[in-house]
Each structure stands twice: as C-alpha cells, then as structure tokens.
Short mmCIF file of C-alpha atoms in Angstrom, two decimals:
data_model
loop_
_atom_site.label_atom_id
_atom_site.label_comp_id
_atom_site.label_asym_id
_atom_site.label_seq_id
_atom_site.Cartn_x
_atom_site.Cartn_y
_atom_site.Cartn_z
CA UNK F 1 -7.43 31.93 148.18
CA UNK F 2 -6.90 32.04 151.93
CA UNK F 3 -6.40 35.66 153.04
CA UNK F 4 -3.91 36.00 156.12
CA UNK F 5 -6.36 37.65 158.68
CA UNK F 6 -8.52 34.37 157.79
CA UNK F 7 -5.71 32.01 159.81
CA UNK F 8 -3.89 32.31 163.32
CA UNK F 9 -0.74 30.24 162.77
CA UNK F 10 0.56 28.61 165.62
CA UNK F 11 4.17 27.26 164.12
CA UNK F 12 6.90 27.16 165.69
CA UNK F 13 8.98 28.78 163.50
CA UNK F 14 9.88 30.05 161.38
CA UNK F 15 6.82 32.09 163.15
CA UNK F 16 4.42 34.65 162.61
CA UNK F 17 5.16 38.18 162.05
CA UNK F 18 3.09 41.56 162.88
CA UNK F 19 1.37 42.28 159.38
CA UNK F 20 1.82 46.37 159.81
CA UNK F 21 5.63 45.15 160.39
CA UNK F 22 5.70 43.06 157.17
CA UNK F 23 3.83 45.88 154.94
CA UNK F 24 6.61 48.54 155.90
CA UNK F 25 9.30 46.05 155.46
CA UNK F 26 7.51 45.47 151.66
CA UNK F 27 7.98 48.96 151.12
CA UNK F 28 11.24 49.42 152.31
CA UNK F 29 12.47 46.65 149.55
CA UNK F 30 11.48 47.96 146.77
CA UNK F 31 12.71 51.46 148.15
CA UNK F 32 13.79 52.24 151.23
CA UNK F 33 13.33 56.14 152.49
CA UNK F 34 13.34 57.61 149.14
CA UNK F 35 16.66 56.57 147.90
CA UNK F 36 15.54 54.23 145.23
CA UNK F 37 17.03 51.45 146.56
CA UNK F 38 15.80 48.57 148.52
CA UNK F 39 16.95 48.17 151.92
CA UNK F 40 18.40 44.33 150.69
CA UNK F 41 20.21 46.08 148.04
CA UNK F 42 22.30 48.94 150.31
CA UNK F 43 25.56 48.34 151.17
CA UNK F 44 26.06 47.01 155.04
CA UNK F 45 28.80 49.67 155.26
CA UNK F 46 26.84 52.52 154.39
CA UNK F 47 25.36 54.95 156.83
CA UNK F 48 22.17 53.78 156.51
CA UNK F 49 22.89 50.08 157.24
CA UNK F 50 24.93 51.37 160.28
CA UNK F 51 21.98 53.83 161.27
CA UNK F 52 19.13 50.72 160.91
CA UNK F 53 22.20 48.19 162.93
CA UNK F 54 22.61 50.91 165.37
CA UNK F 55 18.74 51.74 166.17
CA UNK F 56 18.07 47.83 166.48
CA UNK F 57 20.69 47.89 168.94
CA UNK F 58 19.22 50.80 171.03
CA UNK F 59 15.93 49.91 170.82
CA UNK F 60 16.26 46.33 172.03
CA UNK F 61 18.09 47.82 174.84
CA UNK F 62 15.37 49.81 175.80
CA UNK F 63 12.90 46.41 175.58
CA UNK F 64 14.44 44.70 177.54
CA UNK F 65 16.46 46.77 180.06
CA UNK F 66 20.09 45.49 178.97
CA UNK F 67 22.81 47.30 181.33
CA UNK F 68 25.37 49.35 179.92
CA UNK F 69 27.92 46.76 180.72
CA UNK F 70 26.89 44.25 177.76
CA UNK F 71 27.36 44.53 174.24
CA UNK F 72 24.84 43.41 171.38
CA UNK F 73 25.76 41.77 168.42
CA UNK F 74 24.16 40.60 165.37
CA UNK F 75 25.23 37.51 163.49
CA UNK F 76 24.94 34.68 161.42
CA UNK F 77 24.52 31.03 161.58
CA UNK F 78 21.39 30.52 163.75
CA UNK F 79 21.29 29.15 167.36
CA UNK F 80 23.22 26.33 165.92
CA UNK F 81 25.93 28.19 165.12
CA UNK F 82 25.78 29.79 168.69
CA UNK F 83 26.50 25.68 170.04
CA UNK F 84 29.78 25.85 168.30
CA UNK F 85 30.30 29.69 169.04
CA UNK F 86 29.92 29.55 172.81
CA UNK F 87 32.50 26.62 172.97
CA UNK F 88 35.02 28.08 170.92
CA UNK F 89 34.93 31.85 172.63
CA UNK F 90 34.43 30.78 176.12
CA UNK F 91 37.00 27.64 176.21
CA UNK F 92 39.40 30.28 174.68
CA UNK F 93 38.64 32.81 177.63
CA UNK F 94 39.08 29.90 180.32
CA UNK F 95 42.24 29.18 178.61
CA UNK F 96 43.31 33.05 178.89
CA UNK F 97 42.12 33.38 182.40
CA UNK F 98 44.16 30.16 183.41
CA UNK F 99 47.29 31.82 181.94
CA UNK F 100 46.93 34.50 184.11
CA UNK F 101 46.63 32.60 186.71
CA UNK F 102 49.80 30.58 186.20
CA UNK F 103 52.03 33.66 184.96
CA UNK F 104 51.01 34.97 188.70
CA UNK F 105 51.81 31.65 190.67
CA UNK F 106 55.55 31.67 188.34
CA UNK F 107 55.75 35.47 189.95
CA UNK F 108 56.14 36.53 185.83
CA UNK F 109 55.50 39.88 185.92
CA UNK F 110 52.48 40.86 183.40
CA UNK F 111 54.34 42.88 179.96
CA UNK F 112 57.60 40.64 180.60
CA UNK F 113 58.41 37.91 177.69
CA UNK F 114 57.91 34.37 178.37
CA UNK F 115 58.50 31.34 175.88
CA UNK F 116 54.95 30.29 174.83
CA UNK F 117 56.00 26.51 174.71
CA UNK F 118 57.02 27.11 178.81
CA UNK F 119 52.81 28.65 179.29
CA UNK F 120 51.70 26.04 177.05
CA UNK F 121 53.32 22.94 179.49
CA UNK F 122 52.01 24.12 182.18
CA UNK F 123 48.32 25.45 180.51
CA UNK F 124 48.24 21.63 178.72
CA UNK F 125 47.91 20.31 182.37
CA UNK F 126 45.01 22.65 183.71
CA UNK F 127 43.23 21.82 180.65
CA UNK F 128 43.87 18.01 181.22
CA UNK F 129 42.52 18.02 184.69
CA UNK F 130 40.47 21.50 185.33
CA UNK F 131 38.55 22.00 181.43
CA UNK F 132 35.03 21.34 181.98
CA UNK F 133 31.93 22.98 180.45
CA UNK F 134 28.90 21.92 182.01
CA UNK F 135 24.87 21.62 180.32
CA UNK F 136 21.96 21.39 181.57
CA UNK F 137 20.38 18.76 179.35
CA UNK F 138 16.34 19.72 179.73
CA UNK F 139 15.67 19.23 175.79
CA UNK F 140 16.20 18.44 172.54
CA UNK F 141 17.74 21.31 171.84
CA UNK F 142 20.38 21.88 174.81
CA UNK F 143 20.94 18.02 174.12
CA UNK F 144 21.96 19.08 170.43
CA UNK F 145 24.25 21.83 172.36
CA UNK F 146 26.17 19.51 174.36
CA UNK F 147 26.72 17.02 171.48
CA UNK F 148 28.45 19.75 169.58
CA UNK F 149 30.56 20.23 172.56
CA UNK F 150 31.79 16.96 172.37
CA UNK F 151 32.76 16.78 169.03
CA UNK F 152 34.66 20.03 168.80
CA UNK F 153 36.25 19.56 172.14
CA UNK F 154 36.06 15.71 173.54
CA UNK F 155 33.62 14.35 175.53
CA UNK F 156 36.15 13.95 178.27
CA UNK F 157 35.36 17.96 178.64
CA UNK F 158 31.69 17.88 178.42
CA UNK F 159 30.05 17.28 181.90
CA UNK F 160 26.31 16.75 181.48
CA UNK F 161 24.74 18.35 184.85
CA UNK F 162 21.87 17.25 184.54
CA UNK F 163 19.92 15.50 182.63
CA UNK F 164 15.78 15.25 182.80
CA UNK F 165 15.64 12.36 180.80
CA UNK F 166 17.03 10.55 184.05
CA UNK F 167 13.89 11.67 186.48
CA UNK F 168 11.17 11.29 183.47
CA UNK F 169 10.99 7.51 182.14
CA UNK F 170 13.67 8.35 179.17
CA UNK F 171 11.66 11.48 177.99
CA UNK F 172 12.11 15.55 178.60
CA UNK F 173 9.42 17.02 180.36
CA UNK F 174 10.87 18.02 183.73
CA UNK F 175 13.54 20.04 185.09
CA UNK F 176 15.43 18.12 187.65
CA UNK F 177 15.91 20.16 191.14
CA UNK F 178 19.24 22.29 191.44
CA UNK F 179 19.87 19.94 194.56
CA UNK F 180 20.56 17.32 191.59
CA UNK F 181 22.39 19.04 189.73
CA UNK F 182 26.41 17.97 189.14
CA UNK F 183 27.96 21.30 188.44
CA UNK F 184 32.01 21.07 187.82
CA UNK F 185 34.49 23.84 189.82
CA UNK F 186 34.86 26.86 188.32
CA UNK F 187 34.16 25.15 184.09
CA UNK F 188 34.30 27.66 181.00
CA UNK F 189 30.80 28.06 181.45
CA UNK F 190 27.60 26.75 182.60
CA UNK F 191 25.34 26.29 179.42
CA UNK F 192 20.96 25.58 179.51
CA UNK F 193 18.31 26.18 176.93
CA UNK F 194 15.36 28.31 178.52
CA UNK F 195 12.55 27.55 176.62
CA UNK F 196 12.83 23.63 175.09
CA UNK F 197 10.39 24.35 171.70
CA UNK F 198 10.23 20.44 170.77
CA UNK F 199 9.75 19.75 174.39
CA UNK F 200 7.29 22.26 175.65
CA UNK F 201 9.79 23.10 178.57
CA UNK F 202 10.57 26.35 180.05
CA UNK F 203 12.89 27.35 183.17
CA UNK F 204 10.32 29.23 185.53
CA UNK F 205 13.46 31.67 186.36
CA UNK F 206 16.47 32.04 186.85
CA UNK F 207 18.27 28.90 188.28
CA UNK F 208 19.31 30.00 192.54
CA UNK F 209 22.48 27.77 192.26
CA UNK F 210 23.94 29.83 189.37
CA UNK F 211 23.82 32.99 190.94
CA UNK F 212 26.43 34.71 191.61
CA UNK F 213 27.00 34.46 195.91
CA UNK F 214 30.00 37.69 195.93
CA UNK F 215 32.42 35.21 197.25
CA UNK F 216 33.92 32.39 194.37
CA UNK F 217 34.38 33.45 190.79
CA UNK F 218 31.44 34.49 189.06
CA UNK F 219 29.95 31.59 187.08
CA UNK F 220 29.76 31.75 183.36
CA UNK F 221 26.32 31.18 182.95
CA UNK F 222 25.20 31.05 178.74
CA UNK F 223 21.58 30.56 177.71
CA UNK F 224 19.74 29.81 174.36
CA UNK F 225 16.64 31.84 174.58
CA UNK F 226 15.76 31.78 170.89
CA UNK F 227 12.01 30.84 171.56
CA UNK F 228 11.03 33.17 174.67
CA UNK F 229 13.14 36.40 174.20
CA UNK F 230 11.25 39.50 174.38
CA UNK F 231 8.50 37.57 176.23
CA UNK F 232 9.50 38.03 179.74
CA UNK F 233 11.39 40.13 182.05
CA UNK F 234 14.80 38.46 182.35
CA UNK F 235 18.08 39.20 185.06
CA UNK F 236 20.70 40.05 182.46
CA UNK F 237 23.22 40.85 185.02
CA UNK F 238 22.69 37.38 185.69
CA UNK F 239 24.12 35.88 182.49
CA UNK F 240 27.35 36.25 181.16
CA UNK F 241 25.80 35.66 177.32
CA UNK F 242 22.86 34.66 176.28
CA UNK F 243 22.11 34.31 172.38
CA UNK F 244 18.71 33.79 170.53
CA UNK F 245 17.60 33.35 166.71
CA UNK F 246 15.37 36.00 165.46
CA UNK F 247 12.89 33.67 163.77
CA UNK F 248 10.59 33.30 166.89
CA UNK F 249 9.60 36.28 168.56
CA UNK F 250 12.22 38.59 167.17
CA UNK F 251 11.89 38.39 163.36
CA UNK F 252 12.80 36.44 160.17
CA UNK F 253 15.04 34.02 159.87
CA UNK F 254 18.74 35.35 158.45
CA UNK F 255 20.07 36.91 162.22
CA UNK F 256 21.23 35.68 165.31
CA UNK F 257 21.38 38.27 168.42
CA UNK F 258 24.11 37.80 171.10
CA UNK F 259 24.01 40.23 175.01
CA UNK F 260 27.37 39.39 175.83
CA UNK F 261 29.16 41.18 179.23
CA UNK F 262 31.60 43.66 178.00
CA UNK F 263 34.00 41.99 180.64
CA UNK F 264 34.38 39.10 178.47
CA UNK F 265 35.94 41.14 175.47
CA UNK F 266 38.95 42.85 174.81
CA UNK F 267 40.50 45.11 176.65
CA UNK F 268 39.77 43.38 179.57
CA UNK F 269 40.49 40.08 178.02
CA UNK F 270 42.61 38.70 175.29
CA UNK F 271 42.00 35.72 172.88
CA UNK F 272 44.64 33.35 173.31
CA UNK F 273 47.24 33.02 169.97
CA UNK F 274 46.05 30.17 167.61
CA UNK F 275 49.46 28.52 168.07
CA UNK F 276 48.98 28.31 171.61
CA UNK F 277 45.26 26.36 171.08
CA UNK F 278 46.66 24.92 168.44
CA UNK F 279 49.76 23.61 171.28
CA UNK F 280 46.75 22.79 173.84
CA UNK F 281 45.05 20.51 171.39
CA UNK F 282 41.83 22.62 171.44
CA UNK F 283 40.15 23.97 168.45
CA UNK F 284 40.44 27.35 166.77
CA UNK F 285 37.05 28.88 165.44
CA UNK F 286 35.65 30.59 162.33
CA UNK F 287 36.55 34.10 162.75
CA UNK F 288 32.86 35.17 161.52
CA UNK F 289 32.12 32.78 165.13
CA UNK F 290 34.61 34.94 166.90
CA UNK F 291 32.88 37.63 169.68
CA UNK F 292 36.01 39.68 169.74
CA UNK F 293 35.87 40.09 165.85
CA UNK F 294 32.01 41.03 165.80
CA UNK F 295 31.97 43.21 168.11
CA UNK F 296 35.14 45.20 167.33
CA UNK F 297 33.27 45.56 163.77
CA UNK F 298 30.23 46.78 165.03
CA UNK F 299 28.46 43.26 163.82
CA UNK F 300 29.51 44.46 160.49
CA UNK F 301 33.06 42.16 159.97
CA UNK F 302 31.14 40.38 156.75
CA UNK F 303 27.94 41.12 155.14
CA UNK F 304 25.48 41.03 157.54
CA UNK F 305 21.78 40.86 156.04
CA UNK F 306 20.92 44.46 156.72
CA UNK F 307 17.09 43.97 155.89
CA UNK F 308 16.55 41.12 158.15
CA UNK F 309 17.99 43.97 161.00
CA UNK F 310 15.30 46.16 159.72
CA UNK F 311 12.42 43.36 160.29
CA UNK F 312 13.58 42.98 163.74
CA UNK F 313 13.86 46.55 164.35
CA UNK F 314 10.90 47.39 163.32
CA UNK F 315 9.55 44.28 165.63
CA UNK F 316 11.26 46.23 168.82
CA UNK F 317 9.60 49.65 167.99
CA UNK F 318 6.31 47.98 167.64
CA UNK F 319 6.03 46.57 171.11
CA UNK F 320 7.57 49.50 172.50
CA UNK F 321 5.06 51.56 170.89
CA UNK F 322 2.21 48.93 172.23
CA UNK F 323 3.73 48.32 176.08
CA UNK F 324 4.98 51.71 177.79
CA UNK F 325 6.33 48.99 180.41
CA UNK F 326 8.26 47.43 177.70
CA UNK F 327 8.78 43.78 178.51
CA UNK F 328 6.54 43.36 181.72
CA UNK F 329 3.61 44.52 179.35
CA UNK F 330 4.24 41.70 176.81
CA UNK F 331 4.84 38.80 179.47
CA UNK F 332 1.45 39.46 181.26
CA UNK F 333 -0.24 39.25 177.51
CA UNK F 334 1.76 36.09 177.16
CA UNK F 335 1.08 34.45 180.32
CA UNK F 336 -3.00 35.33 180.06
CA UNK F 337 -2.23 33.32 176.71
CA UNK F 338 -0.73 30.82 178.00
CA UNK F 339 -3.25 29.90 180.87
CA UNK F 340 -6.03 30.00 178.37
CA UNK F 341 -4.85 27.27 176.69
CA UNK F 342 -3.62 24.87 179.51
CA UNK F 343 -6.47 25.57 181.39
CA UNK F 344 -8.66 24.01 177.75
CA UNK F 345 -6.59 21.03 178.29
CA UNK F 346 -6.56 20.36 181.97
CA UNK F 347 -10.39 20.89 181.66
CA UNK F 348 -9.70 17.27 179.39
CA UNK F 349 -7.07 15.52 180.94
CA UNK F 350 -9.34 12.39 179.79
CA UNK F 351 -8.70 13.76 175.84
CA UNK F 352 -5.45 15.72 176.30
CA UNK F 353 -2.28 15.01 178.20
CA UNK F 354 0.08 17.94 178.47
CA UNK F 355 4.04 16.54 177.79
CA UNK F 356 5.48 18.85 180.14
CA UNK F 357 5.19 18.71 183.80
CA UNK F 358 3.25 21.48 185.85
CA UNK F 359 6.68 23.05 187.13
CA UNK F 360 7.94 23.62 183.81
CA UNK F 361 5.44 24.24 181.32
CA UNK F 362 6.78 26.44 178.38
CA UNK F 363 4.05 29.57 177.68
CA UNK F 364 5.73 29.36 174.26
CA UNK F 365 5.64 26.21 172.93
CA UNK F 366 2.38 24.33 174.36
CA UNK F 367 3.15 20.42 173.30
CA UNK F 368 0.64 17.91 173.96
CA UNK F 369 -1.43 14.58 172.97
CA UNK F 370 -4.78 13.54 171.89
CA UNK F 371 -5.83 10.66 173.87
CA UNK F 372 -9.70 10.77 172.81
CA UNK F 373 -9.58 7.30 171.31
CA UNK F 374 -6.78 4.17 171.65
CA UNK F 375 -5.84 5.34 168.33
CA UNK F 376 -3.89 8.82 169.49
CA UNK F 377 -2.51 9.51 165.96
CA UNK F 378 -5.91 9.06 164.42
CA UNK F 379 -7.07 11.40 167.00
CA UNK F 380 -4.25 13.91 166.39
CA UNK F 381 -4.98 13.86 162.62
CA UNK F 382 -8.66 14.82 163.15
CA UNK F 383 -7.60 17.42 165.80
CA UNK F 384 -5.23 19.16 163.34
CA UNK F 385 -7.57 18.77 160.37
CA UNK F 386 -10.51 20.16 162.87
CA UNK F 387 -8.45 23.35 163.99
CA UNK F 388 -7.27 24.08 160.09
CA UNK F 389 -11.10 24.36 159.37
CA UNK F 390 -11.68 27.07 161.36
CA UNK F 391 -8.23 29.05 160.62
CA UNK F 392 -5.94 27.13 163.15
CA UNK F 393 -2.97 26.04 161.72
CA UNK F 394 0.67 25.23 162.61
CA UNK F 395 -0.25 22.85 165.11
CA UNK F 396 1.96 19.79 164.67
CA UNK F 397 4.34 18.74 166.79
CA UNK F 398 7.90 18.10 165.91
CA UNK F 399 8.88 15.69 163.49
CA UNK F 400 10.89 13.81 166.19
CA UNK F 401 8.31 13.77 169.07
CA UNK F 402 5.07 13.86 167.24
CA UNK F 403 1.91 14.72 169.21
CA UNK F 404 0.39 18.79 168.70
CA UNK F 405 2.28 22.02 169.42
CA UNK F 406 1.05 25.11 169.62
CA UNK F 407 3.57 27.89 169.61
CA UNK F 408 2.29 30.87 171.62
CA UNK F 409 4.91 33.27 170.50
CA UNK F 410 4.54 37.07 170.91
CA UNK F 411 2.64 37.55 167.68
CA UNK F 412 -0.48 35.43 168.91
CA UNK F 413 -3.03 37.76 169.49
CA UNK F 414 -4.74 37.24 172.75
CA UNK F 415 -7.95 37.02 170.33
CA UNK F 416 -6.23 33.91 168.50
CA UNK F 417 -5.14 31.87 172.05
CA UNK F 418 -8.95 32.24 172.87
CA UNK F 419 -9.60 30.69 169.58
CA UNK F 420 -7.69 27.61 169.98
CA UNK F 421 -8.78 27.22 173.72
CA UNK F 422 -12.32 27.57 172.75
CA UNK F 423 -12.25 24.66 169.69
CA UNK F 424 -9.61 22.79 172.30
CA UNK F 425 -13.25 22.70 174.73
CA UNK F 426 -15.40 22.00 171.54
CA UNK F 427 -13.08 19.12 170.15
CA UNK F 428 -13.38 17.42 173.59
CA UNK F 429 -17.33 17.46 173.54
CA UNK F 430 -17.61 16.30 170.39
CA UNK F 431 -18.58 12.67 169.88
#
C-alpha cells in the first residue's frame, strides 16, 4: 500500500492538500470542538457555522491584504458557475447604471415615479447599440467563459478582445500585447483568466491598459484566478471582482470564493426589476448566482457546505502561521519552484519543449512535451511511467491538449519541485 509521504502529486486538481490540515479536518468530522457532532453535520445557521464562515473570511483578508471596501463571499457552483454569474450580475448593473444615466438626461428627478415601459424604450436602445462585455481569450478556460456569454446573452454582445490563438499558429501559449487588444467603450465588464491551467499560461501582472487612469469611468475589470490565488501578491483595488474555486490552492472542492467591491452592491446600487430584464430581452439569473442575495445573507442564503469552509480556513491559518509576510512569503517559495523546473527543461530543449511562451509561463501549471524520440506519445508514456516510479505522479496533461503538466500549486513542497527537476535532468540523459 502506497503511504502518502511516499508520492508528491502534481495534479491539477482537484489538488493536494497540507496533511496536518487534512488530519484536523478528520477530527473535526467525526466531532468538531467537543460537541459531538461533526462539523458536516452542524447546521449552516448555527453560531458555529457563522463563527468558522466568519474566521475564513477574516483570515483570508489578512492573506492577502483585501481592502475594507470589498466584500467576500462563499458559494457554490465552481468557476463555472462564476461564467454565468459574472454575466448575469454585471449586465444587470450596466443595465442599472444606464438607467441612471437616462432618468438624468430626461431631467426625472431620482424618488419621482416613472412608467417602467417609458425606461425600458429608451434602456432597449442602449442595450442594442452600447451592451458589450469584452474577454480576453488567452485559454481554454476564459474561451469556455466567453462561450457562456454568448449563449446566455447573444453573441452580438460578446466582443472577444483578444484572442492568442490569432498570434500562435491556432494554439494558446501567448498573451497578445495590450497594443492589440480591441477593448469596447465603457462594456459591463472586462473579463480574463489569470492563470490558463490546460494551457500553462499566466498574466505576469496586472494588464497597464485596464487600469484605472482617474479620468473615464472606472473599468469593470473580473478575473478567474482559481489556479494561482494565494500564490502571489495581487492589486485588488485593481479589480472590481475576481472569483476562484477552492480546489487548487485554497481547498477541496464544494466552494467557490468571490472579492467583490462593495460599490457594486446595494445600497449603492440596485438590481434592476425582473420585468424590466425580462422587457430588455436579457436574462434573469438563479438567485443562489445573485451577489446581492449572497452577500446580504452573509454567504449563508442556502446551505452552504460549512466543512468545506473549515478546510479552507484552516488552509489560510496555515500559511499565515508559516509566512509572517503573508502572501509575498508564499510567491517567492512558488517562484524558486517554478524556476527549478523550467530551468530542467530549458537545460533539454532537444527532449522537452515548454507550450507556453517565455512571457507568459504559468508557475502553476508547468505544461510541456517530450520530444526525445519521433514518437512524442511513446515518449510521454515512459516519462509519466518513469516519474510514478519514484513517487511523481499527477503529471498528465489535459485530456484535450495532451502532452505533461505539472501543477506547482502551493502545496508542492520546495523538496518535491526539486524532485521532479532532478528526474526531469535524469530522464534526458538516459538512453
């Protein structure tokens, strides 16, 4: 039987989790603090459910420096429920903000009565020609995003950007320069993935051409960082939202975290009226998708799975507990990872070939192909079957792009990267 300090495993997630985090998470289901109870089995209204919500909250504040002006929630339905999420609640606040607008150019005074057919003439017109959310197509997965947008809203309001497939022979591996980049006037939000898993792509920061410049409206920028949250330092004031599953670096699979800005909830905005979407021809979401709804519930609107909360709590107070600089501790350990390995490969380039170009290599998701014979999947196969001999597992790629991924995630010891890198050198030599 294969013991678990025996393997490192380098999926891509569901990932690896901290063992001490996993044996106090064991505990606390059969009987959490005493009470007799497992965690899984309290009710997600009692105190304690609110007390482990709360501290996850707080704590991942702390990690990662999140300003007081942002709210966290915790939900459901993965990063693919965020694609559908994010067009639903920020179509619905363009729609809002647009209303405002026109109820000031018709001089109606904000409180006084108006005939919602008479807004929804005039708001069926700036959706018609203004409606536009834009993506930054650099992956599989922000691909996926911007598909969903089009079948929930139209294509006719999807503008793709940019799209890297354009600038790399049909395939993702680049990031196309912001000089490139097609962005609409003023759309309902500007939407990227940050780390591409099935890709190996990762933004290197924060894109200069979505900041905001203090003189036009603030963009709406939205990001899916569900593979390298809580492995870097990121701008938060930057972002508007920014959502990530917890399966990668945060915890088990079963919650999805959202940093929204506080500005884009009520009070200071409303959600338009169903009938009035309904009157624009644009689509009304699952209330268990709706921001406004989760956070004026304290993430607790339906049954949230409390225990999964736990896991990823109990993630956040191990790394603060290991980094006293938080964040900027766990990106250096990353990065040393990171360099290890790519640094194996481009020691090969005559055995390996990296997927992702220099300028956007992902430190979490290192994709590339064995090219020691003609026959690379013969190759790959006695690569993976090589690595899984000496405790290396996890390593292939994605069912749709093949080749070998190793996912660097937090949980990779540093110990474990030097592993790989060293039988990545010894696989090359060998005859």
């Amino acid at each position: 039987m294969t013991q678990r300090e025996e393997i490192t495993y380098f999926g891509a997630g569901p990932a690896l989790l901290p063992t001490p985090v996993l044996q106090t998470a064991a505990q606390a289901l059969v009987n959490y603090n005493g009470t007799g109870l497992g965690l899984a089995e309290h009710s997600h209204r009692s105190k304690i459910a609110e007390d482990v919500l709360n501290t996850a909250k707080a704590d991942l504040a702390t990690y990662l420096d999140i300003p007081d002006n942002y709210e966290v929630l915790f939900m459901q339905g993965g990063g693919s429920g965020e694609f559908s999420a994010t067009v639903y609640n920020m179509v619905g606040i363009w729609v809002e903000k647009r209303k405002q607008k026109i109820l000031k150019e018709l001089g109606i005074a904000e409180g006084k009565d108006i005939s919602e057919d008479v807004i929804a003439t005039e708001l069926r017109k700036a959706v018609e020609e203004e409606l536009k959310i834009d993506y930054l197509v650099t992956g599989s997965w922000s691909l996926k995003a911007s598909q969903e947008a089009a079948r929930l809203l139209g294509p006719e309001y999807v503008n793709i950007a940019t799209d890297s497939r354009k600038i790399n022979d049909g395939k993702f591996g680049k990031i196309p320069e912001e000089k490139s980049w097609n962005l609409s006037k003023n759309p309902a939000m500007v939407y990227y993935c940050d780390n591409e898993t099935v890709d190996g792509v990762e933004f290197p920061g924060f894109p200069e051409v979505l900041k905001s410049n203090g003189q036009d409206e603030e963009p709406i920028v939205v990001a899916d960082m569900s593979s390298n949250i809580l492995s870097r330092r990121i701008p938060v004031k930057n972002f508007s939202l920014i959502f990530f599953g917890a399966q990668k670096n945060l915890g088990c699979t079963g919650v999805t975290v959202v940093i929204i800005k506080k500005s884009l909830l009520p009070p200071t905005i409303a959600t338009p009226s169903p009938s009035l979407m309904r009157k624009l021809g644009l689509p009304i979401g699952p209330i268990v998708l709706s921001y406004e709804t989760i956070a004026k519930n304290n993430s607790l609107y339906n049954t949230l799975s409390i225990f999964d909360v736990y896991i990823a709590g109990q993630v956040l107070k191990s790394l603060l507990k290991t980094f006293s600089d938080k964040v900027d501790g766990q990106q250096a350990i990353a990065e040393k990872k990171a360099n290890l390995i790519y640094a194996a490969l481009d020691a090969h380039s005559n055995v390996y070939k990296v997927v992702s170009d220099k300028s956007a290599r992902s430190r979490m998701n290192i994709c590339f192909r064995v090219t020691k014979s003609q026959d690379v999947a013969e190759s790959e196969k006695q690569f993976i079957a090589g690595a899984e001999k000496i405790g290396l597992t996890g390593l292939k790629g994605h069912r749709s792009v093949g080749g070998i991924r190793a996912s660097n995630y937090n949980s990779i010891s540093l110990e474990g990267a030097e592993k790989l890198a060293a039988f990545i050198n010894s696989f090359a030599e060998s005859k």
